[in-house]
mmCIF file of C-alpha atoms in Angstrom:
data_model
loop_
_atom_site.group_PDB
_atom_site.id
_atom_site.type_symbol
_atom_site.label_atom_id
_atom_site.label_comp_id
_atom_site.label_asym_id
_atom_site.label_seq_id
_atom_site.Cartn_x
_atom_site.Cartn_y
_atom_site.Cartn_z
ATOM 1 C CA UNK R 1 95.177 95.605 120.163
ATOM 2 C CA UNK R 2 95.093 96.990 116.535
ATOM 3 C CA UNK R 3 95.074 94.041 114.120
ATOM 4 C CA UNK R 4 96.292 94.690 110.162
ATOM 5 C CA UNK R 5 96.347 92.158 107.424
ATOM 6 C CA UNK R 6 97.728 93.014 104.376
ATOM 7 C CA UNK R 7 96.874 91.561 100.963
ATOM 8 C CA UNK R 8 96.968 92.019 97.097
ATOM 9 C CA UNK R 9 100.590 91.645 96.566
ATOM 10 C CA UNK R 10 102.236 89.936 93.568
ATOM 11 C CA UNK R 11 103.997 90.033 90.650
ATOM 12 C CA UNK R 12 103.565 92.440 88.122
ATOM 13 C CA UNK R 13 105.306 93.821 84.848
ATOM 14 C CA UNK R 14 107.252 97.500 84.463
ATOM 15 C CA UNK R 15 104.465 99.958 84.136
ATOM 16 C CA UNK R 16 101.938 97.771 85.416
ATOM 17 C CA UNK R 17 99.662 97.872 88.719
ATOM 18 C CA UNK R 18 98.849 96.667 91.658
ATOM 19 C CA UNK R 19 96.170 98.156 94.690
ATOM 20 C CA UNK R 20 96.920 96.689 98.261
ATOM 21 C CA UNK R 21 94.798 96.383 100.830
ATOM 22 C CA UNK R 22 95.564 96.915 104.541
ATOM 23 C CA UNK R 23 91.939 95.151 106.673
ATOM 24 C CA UNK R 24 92.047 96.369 110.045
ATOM 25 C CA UNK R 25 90.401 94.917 113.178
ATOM 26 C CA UNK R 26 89.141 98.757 114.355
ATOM 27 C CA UNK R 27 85.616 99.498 114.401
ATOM 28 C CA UNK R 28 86.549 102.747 113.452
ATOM 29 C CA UNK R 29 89.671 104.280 111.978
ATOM 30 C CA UNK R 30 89.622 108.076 113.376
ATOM 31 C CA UNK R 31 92.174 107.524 115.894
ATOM 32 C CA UNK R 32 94.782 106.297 113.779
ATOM 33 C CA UNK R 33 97.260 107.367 111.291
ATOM 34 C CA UNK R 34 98.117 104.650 108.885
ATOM 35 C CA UNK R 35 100.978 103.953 106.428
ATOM 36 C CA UNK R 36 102.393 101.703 104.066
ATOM 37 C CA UNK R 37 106.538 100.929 104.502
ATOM 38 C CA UNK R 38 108.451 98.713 102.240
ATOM 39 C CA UNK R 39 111.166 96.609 102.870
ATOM 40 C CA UNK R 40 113.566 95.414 99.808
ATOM 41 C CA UNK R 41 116.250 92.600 100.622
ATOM 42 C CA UNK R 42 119.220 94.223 102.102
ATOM 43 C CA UNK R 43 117.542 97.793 102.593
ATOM 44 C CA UNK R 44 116.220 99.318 105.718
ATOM 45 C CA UNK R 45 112.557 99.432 105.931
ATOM 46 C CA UNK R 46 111.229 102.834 104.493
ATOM 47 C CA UNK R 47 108.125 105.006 104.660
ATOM 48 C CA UNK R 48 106.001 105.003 101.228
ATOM 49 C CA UNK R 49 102.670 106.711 102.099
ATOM 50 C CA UNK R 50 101.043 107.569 105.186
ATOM 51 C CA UNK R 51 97.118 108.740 105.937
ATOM 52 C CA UNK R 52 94.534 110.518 108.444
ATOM 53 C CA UNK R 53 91.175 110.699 109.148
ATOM 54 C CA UNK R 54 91.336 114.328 107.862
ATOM 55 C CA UNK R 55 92.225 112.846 104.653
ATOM 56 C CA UNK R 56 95.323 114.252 104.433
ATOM 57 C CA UNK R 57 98.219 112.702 103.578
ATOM 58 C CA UNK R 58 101.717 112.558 102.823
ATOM 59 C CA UNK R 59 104.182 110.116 100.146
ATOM 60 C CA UNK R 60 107.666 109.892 99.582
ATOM 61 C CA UNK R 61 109.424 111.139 96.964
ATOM 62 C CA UNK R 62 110.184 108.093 94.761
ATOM 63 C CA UNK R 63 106.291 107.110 94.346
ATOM 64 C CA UNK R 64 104.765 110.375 94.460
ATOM 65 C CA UNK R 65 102.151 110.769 91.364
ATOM 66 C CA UNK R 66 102.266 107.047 91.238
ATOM 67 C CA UNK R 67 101.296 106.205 94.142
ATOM 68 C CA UNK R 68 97.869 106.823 96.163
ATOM 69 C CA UNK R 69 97.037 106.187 99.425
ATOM 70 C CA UNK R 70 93.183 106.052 100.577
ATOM 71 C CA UNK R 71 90.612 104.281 103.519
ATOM 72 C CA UNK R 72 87.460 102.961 103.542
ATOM 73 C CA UNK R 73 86.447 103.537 107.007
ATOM 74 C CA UNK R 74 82.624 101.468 106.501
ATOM 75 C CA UNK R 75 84.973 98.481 105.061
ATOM 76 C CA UNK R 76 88.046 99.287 107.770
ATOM 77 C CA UNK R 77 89.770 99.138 104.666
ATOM 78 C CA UNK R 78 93.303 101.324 103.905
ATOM 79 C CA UNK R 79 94.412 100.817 99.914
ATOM 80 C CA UNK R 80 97.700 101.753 98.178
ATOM 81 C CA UNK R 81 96.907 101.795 94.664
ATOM 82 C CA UNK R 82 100.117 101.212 92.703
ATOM 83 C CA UNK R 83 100.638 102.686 88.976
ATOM 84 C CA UNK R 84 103.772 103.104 86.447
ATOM 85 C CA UNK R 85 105.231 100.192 88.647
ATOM 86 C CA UNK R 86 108.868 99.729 88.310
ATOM 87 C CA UNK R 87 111.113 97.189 89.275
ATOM 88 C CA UNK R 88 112.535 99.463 92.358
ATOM 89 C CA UNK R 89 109.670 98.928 93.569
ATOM 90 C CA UNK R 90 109.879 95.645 94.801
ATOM 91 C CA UNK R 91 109.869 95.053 98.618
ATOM 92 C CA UNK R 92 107.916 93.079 101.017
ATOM 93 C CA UNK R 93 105.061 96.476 101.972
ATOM 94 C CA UNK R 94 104.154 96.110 105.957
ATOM 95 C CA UNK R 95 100.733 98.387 106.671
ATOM 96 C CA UNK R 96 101.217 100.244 110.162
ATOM 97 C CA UNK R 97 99.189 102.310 112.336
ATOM 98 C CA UNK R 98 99.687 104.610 115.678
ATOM 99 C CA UNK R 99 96.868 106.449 117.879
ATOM 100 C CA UNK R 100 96.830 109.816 117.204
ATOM 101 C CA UNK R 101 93.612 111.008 117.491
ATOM 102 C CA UNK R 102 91.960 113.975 115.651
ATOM 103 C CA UNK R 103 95.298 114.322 113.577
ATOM 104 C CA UNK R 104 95.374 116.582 110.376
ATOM 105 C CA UNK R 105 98.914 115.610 110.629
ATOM 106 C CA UNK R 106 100.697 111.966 109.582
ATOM 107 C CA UNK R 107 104.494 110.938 109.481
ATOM 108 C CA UNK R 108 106.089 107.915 107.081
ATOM 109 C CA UNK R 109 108.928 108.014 110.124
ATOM 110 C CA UNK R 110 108.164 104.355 111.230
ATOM 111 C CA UNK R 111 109.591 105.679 114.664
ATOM 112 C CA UNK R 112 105.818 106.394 115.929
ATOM 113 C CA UNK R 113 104.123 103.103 114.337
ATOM 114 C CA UNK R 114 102.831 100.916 117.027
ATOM 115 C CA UNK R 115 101.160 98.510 115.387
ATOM 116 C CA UNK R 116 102.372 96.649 112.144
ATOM 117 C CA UNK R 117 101.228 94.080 109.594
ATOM 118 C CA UNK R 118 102.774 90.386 108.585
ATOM 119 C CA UNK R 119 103.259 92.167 104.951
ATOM 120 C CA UNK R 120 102.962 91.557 101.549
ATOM 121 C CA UNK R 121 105.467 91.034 98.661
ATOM 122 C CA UNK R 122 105.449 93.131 95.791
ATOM 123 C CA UNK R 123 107.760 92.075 92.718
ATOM 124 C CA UNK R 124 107.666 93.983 89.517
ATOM 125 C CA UNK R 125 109.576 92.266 86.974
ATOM 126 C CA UNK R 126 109.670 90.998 83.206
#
């Protein structure tokens, strides 16, 4: 059973940053395709970034060239490094994760995520 804990949330002025981190219990993270979601109050939860072991990877719209996704497979370790924050982005972020080995391919569709974090809350505000 796939473990995640997320951390590094907080608060954080317009235009500031924030990188979170997503520690997995995995010995290895080929086999999985990983994402970050976010949840605001009121909202469904939607798909931010998601990541291979190819090291491809895919973002949505709203954060794209703000947002970047990367792992650290010795430290089992997925970041989301946050820039040129804005206040829409605040949400609770959940990491998730679904086998799919071998994968060039990843979806931010949370219909395929198996596994899911407690999350952490994000609130950029002055």
């Amino acid at each position: 059973q796939l473990q995640l804990v997320e951390s590094g949330g907080g608060l954080v002025q317009p235009g500031g940053s924030l990188r979170l981190s997503c520690e997995t219990s995995e010995v290895t993270l080929d086999s999985y395709a990983i994402a970050w979601f976010r949840q605001a109050p009121g909202k469904e939860r939607e798909g931010v970034s998601c990541s291979t072991s190819r090291d491809t990877a895919n973002y949505a719209d709203s954060v794209k060239g703000r947002f970047t996704i990367s792992r650290d497979n010795a430290e089992k370790t997925v970041y989301l490094q946050m820039n040129s924050l804005k206040p829409e982005d605040t949400a609770v972020y959940y990491c998730a994760a679904y086998w799919v080995p071998l994968s060039a391919v990843c979806t931010i569709d949370k219909r395929p995520y198996t596994f899911w974090g407690q999350g952490t809350q994000v609130t950029v505000s002055s």
